[in-house]
mmCIF file of N, CA, C and O in Angstrom:
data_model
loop_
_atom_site.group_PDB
_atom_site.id
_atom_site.type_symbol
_atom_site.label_atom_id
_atom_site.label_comp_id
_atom_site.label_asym_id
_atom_site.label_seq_id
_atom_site.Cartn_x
_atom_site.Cartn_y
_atom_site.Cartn_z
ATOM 1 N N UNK A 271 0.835 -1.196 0.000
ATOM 2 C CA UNK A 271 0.000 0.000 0.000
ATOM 3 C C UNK A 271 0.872 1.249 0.000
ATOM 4 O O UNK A 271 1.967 1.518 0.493
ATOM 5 N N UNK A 272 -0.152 2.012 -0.845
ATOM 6 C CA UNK A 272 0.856 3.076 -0.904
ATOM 7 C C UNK A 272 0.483 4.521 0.355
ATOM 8 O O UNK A 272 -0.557 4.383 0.998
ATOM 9 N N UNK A 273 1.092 5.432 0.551
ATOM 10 C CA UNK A 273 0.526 6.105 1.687
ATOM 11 C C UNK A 273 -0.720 6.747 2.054
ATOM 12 O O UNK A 273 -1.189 6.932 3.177
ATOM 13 N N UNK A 274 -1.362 7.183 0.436
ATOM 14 C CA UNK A 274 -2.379 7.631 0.309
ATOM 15 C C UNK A 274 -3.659 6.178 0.252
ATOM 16 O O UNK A 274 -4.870 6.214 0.035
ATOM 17 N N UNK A 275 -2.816 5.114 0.523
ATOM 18 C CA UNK A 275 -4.404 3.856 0.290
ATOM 19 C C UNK A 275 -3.872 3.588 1.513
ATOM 20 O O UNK A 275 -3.955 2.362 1.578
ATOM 21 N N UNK A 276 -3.261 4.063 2.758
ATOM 22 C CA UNK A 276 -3.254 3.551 4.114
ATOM 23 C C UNK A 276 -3.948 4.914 4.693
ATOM 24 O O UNK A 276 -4.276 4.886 5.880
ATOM 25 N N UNK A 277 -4.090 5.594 4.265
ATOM 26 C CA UNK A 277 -4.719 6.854 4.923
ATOM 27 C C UNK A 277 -6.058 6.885 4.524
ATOM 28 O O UNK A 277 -6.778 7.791 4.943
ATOM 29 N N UNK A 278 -6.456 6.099 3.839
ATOM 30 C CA UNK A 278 -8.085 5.746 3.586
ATOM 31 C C UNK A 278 -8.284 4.733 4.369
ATOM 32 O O UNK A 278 -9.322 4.651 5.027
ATOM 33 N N UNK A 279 -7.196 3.685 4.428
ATOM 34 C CA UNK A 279 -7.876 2.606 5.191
ATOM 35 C C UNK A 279 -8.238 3.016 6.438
ATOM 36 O O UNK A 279 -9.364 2.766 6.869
ATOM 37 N N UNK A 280 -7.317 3.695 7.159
ATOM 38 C CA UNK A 280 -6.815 4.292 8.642
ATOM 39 C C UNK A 280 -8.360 4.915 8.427
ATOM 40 O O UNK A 280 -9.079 4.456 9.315
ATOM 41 N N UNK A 281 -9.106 5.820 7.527
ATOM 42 C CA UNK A 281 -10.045 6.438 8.062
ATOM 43 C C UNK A 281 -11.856 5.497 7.910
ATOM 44 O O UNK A 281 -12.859 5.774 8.568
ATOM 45 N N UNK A 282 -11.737 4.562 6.993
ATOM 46 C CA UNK A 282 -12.142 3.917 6.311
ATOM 47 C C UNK A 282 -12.316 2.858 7.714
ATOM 48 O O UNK A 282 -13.480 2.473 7.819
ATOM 49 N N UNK A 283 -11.501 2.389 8.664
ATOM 50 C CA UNK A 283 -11.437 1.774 10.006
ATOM 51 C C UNK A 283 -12.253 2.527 11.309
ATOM 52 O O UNK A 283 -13.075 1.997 12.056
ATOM 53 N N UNK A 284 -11.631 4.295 11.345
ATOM 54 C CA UNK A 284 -12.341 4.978 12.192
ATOM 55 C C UNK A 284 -13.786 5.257 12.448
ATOM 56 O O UNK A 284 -14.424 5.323 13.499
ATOM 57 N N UNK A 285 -14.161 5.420 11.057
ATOM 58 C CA UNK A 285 -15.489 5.500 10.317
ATOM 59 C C UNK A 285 -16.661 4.371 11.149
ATOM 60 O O UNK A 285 -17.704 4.481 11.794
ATOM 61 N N UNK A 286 -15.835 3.372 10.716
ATOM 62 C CA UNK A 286 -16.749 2.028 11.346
ATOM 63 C C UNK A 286 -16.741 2.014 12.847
ATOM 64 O O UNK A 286 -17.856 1.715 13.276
ATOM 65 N N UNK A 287 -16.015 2.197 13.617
ATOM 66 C CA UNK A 287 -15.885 2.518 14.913
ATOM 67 C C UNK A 287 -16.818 3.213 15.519
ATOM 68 O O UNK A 287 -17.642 2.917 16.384
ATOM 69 N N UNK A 288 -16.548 4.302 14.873
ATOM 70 C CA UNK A 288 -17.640 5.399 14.784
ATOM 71 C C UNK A 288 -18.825 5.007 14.854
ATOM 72 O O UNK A 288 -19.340 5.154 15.962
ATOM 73 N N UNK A 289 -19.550 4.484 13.934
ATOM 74 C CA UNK A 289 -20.870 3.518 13.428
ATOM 75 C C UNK A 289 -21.366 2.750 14.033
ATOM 76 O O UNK A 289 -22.573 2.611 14.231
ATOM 77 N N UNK A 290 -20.462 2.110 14.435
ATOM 78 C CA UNK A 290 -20.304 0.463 14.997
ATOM 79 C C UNK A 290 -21.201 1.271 16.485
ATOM 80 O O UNK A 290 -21.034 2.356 17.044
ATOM 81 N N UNK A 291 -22.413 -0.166 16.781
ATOM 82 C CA UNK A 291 -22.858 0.038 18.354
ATOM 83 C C UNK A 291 -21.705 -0.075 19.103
ATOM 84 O O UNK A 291 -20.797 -0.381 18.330
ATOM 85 N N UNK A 292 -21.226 0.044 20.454
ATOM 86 C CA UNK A 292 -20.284 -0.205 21.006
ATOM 87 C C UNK A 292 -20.334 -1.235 21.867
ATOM 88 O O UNK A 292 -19.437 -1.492 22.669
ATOM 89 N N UNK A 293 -21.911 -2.185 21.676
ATOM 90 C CA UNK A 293 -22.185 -3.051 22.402
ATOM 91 C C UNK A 293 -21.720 -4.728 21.467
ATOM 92 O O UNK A 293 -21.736 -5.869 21.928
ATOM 93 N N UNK A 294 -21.260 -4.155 19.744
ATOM 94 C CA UNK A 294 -20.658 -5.181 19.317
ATOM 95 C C UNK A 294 -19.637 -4.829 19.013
ATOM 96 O O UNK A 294 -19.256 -5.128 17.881
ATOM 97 N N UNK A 295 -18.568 -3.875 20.082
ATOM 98 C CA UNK A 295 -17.266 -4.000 19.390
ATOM 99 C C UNK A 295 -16.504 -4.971 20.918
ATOM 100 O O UNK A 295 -16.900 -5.176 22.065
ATOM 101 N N UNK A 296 -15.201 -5.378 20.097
ATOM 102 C CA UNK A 296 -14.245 -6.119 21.158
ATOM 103 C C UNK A 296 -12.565 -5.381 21.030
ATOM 104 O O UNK A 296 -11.980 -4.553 20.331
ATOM 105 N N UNK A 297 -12.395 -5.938 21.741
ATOM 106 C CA UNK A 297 -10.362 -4.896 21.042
ATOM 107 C C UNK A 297 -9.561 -6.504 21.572
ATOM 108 O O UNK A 297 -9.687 -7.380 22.427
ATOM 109 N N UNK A 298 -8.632 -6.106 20.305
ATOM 110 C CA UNK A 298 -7.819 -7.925 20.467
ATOM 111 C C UNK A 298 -6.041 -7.357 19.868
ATOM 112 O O UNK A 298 -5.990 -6.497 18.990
ATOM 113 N N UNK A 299 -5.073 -7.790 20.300
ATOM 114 C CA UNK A 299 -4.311 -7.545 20.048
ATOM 115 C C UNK A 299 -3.370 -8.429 18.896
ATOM 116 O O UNK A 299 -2.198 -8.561 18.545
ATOM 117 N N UNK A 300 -4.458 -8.826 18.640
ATOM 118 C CA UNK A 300 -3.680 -10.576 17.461
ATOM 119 C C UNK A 300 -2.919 -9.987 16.570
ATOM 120 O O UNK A 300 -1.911 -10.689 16.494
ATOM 121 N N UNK A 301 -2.805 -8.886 15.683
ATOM 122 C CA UNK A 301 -2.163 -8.416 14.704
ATOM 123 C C UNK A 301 -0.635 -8.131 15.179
ATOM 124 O O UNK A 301 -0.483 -7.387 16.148
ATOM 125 N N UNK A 302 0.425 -8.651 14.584
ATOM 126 C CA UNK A 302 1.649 -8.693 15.709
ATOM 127 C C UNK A 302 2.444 -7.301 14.543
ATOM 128 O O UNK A 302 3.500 -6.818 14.953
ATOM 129 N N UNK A 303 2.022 -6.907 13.540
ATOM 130 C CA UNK A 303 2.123 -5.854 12.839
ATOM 131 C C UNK A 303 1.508 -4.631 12.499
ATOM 132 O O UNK A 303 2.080 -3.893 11.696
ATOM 133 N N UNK A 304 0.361 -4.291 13.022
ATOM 134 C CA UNK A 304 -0.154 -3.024 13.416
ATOM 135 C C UNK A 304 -0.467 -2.323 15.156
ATOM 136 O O UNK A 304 -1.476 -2.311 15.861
ATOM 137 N N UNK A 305 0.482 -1.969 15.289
ATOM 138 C CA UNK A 305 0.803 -1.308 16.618
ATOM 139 C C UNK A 305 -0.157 -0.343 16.654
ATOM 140 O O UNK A 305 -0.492 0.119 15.564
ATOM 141 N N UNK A 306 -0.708 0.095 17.682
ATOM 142 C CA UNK A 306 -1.442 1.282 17.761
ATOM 143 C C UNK A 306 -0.287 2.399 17.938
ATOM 144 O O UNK A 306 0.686 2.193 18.664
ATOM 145 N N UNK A 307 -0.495 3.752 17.124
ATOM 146 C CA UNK A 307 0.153 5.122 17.859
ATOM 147 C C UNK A 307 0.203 4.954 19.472
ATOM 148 O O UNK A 307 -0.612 4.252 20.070
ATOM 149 N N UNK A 308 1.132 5.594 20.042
ATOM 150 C CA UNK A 308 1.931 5.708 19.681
ATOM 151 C C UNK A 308 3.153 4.543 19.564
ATOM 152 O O UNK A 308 4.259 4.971 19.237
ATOM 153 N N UNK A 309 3.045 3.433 19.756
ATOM 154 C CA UNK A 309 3.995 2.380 19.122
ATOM 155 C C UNK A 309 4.035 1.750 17.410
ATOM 156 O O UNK A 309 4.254 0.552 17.231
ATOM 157 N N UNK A 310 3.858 2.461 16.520
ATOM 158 C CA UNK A 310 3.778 2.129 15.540
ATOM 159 C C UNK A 310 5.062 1.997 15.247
ATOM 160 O O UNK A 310 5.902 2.781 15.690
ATOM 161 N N UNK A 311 5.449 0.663 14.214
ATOM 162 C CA UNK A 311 6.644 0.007 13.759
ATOM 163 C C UNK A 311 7.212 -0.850 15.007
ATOM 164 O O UNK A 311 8.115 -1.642 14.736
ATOM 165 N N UNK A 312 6.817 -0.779 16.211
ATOM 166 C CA UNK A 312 6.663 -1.892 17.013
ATOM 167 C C UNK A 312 6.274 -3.140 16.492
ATOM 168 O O UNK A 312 5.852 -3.256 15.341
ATOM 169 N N UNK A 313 6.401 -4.140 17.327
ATOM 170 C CA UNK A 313 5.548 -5.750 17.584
ATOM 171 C C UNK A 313 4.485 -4.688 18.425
ATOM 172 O O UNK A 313 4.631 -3.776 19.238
ATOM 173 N N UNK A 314 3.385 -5.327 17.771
ATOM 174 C CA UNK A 314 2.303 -4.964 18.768
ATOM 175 C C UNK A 314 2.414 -6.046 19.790
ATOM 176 O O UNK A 314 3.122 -7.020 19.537
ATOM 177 N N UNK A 315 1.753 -5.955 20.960
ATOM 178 C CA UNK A 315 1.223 -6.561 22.106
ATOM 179 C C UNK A 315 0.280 -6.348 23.031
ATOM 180 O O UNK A 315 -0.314 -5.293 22.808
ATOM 181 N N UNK A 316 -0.192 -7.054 24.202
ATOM 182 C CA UNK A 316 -1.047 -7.016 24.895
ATOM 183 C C UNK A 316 -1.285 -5.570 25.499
ATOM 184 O O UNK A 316 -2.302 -4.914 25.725
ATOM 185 N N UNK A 317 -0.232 -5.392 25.629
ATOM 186 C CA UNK A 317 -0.074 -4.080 26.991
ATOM 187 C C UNK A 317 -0.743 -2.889 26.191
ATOM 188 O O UNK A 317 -1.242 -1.908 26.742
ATOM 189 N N UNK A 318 -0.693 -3.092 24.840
ATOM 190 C CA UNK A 318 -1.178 -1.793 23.912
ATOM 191 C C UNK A 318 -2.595 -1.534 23.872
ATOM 192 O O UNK A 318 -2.977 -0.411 23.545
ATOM 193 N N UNK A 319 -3.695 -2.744 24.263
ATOM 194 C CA UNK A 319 -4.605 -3.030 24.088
ATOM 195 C C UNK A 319 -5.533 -1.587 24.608
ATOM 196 O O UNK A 319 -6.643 -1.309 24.156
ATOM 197 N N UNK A 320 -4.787 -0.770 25.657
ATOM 198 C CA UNK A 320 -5.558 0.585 26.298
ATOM 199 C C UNK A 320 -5.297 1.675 25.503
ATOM 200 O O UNK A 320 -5.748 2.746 25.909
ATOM 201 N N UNK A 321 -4.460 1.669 24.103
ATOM 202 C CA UNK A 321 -4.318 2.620 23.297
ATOM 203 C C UNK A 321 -5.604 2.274 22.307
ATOM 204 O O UNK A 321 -6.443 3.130 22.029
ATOM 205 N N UNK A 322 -5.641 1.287 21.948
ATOM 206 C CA UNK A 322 -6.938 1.361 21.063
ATOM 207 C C UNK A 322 -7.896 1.593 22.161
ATOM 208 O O UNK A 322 -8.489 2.597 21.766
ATOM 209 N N UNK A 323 -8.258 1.365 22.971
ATOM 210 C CA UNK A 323 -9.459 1.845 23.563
ATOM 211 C C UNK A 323 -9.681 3.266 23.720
ATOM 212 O O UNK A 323 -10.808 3.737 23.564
ATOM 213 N N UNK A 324 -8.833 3.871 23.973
ATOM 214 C CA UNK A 324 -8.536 5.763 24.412
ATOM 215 C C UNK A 324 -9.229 5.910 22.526
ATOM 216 O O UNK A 324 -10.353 6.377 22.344
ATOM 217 N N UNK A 325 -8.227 5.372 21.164
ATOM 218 C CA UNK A 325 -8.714 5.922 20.484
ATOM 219 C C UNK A 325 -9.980 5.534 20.102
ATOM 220 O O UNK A 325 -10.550 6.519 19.632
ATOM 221 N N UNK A 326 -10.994 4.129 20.077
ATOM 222 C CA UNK A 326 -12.148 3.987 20.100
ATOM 223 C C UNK A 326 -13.074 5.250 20.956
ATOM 224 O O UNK A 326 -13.997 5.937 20.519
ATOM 225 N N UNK A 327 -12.326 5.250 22.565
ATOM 226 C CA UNK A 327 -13.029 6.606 22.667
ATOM 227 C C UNK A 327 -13.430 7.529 22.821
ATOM 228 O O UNK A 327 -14.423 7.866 23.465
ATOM 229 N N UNK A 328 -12.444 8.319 22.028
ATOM 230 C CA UNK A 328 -12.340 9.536 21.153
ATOM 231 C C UNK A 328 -12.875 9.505 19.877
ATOM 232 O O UNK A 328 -13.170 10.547 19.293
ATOM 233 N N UNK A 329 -12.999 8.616 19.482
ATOM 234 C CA UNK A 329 -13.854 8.358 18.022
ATOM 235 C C UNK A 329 -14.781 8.409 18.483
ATOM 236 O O UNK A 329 -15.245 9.165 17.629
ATOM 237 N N UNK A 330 -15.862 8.227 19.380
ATOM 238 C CA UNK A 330 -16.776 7.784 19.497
ATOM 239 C C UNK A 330 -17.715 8.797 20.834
ATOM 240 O O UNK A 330 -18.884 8.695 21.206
ATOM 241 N N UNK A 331 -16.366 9.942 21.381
ATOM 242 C CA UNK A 331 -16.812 10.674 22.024
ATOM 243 C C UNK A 331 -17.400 10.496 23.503
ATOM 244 O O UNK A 331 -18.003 11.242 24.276
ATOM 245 N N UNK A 332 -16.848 8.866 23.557
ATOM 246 C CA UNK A 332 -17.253 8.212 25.212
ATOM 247 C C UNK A 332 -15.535 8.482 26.221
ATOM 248 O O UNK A 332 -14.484 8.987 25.825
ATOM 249 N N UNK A 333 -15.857 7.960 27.435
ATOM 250 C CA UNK A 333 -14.412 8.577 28.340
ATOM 251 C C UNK A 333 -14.064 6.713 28.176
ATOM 252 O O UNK A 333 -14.868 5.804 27.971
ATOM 253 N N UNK A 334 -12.598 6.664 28.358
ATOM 254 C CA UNK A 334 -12.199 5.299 28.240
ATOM 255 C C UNK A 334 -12.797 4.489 29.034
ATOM 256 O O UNK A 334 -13.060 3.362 28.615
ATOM 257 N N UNK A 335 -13.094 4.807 30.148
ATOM 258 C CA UNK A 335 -13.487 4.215 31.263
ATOM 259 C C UNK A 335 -15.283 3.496 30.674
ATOM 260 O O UNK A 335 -15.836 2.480 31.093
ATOM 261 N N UNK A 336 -15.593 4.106 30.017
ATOM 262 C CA UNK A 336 -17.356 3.438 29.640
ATOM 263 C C UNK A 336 -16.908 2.423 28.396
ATOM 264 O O UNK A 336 -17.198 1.240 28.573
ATOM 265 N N UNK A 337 -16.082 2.845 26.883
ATOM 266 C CA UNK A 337 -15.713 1.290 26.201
ATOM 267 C C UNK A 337 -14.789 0.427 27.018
ATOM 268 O O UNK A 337 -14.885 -0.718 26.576
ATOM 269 N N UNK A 338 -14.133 0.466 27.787
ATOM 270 C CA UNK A 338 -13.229 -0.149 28.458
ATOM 271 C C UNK A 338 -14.029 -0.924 29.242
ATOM 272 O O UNK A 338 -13.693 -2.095 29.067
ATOM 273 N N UNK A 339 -15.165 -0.816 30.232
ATOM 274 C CA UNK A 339 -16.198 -1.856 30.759
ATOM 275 C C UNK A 339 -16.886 -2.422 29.995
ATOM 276 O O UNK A 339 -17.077 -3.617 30.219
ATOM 277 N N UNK A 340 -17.607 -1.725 28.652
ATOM 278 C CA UNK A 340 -18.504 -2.063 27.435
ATOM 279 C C UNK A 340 -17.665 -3.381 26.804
ATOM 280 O O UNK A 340 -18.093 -4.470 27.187
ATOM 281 N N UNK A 341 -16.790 -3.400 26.100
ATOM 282 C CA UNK A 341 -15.635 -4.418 25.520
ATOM 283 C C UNK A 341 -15.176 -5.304 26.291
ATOM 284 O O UNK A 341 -14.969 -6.371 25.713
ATOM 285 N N UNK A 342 -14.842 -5.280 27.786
ATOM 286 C CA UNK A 342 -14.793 -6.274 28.593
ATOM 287 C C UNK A 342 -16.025 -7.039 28.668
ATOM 288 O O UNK A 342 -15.972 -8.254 28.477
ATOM 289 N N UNK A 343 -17.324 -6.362 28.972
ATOM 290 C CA UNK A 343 -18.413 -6.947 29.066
ATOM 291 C C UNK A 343 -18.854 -7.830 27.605
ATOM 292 O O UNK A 343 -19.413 -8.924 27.681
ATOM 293 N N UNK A 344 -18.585 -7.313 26.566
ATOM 294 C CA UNK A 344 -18.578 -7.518 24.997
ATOM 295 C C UNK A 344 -17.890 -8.800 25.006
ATOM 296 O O UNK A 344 -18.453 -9.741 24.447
ATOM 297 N N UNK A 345 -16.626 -9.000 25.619
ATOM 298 C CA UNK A 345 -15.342 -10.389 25.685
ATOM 299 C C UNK A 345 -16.258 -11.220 26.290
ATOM 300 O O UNK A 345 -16.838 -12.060 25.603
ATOM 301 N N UNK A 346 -16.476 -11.118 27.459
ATOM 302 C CA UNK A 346 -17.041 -11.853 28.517
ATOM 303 C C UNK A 346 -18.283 -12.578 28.276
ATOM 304 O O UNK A 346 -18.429 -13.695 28.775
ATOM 305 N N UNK A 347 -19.397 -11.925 27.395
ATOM 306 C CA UNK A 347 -20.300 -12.414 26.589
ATOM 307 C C UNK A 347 -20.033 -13.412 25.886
ATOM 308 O O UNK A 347 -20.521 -14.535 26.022
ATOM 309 N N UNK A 348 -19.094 -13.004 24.942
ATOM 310 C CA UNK A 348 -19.005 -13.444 23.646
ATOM 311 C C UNK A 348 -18.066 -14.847 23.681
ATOM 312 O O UNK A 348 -18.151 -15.746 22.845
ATOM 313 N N UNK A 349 -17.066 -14.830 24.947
ATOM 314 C CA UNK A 349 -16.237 -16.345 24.705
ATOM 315 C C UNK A 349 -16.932 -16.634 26.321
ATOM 316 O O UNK A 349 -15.981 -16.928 27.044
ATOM 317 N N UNK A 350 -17.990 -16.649 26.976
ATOM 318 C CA UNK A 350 -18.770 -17.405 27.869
ATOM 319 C C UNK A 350 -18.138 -17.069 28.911
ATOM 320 O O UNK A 350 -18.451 -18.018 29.631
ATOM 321 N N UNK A 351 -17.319 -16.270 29.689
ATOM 322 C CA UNK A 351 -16.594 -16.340 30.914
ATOM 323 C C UNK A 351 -17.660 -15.919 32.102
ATOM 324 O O UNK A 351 -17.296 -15.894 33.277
#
């Protein structure tokens, strides 16, 4: 990809976030090549998992603290715990 078709995707991702209820989103760190800001060009990992949440929400205009229980609760549903 070239920089201008990663800067669509990048918004083309936010977009849906955006959209997306927040009662079907989850955050997973499986991609061992897209780091969230600010670790980009990192190995992603676990520990990063509270950077996508801050930016979910800010996209979405909620305080971390409400997707951060929402997405736990979302996990917890969804693989039976």
């Amino acid at each position: 990809c070239d920089r201008r078709q990663r800067q669509m995707c990048i918004r083309d991702r936010q977009e849906t976030v955006r959209k997306m209820p927040l009662a079907n989103l989850m955050i997973e760190t499986d991609c061992p090549y897209m780091a969230p800001v600010p670790y980009r060009g990192k190995r992603n990992e676990p520990a990063y998992v509270v950077e996508v949440a801050r930016k979910m929400a800010e996209l979405k205009g909620l305080a971390l603290e409400e997707v951060a229980a929402a997405t736990t609760a979302n996990a917890r549903r969804f693989f039976k715990l």
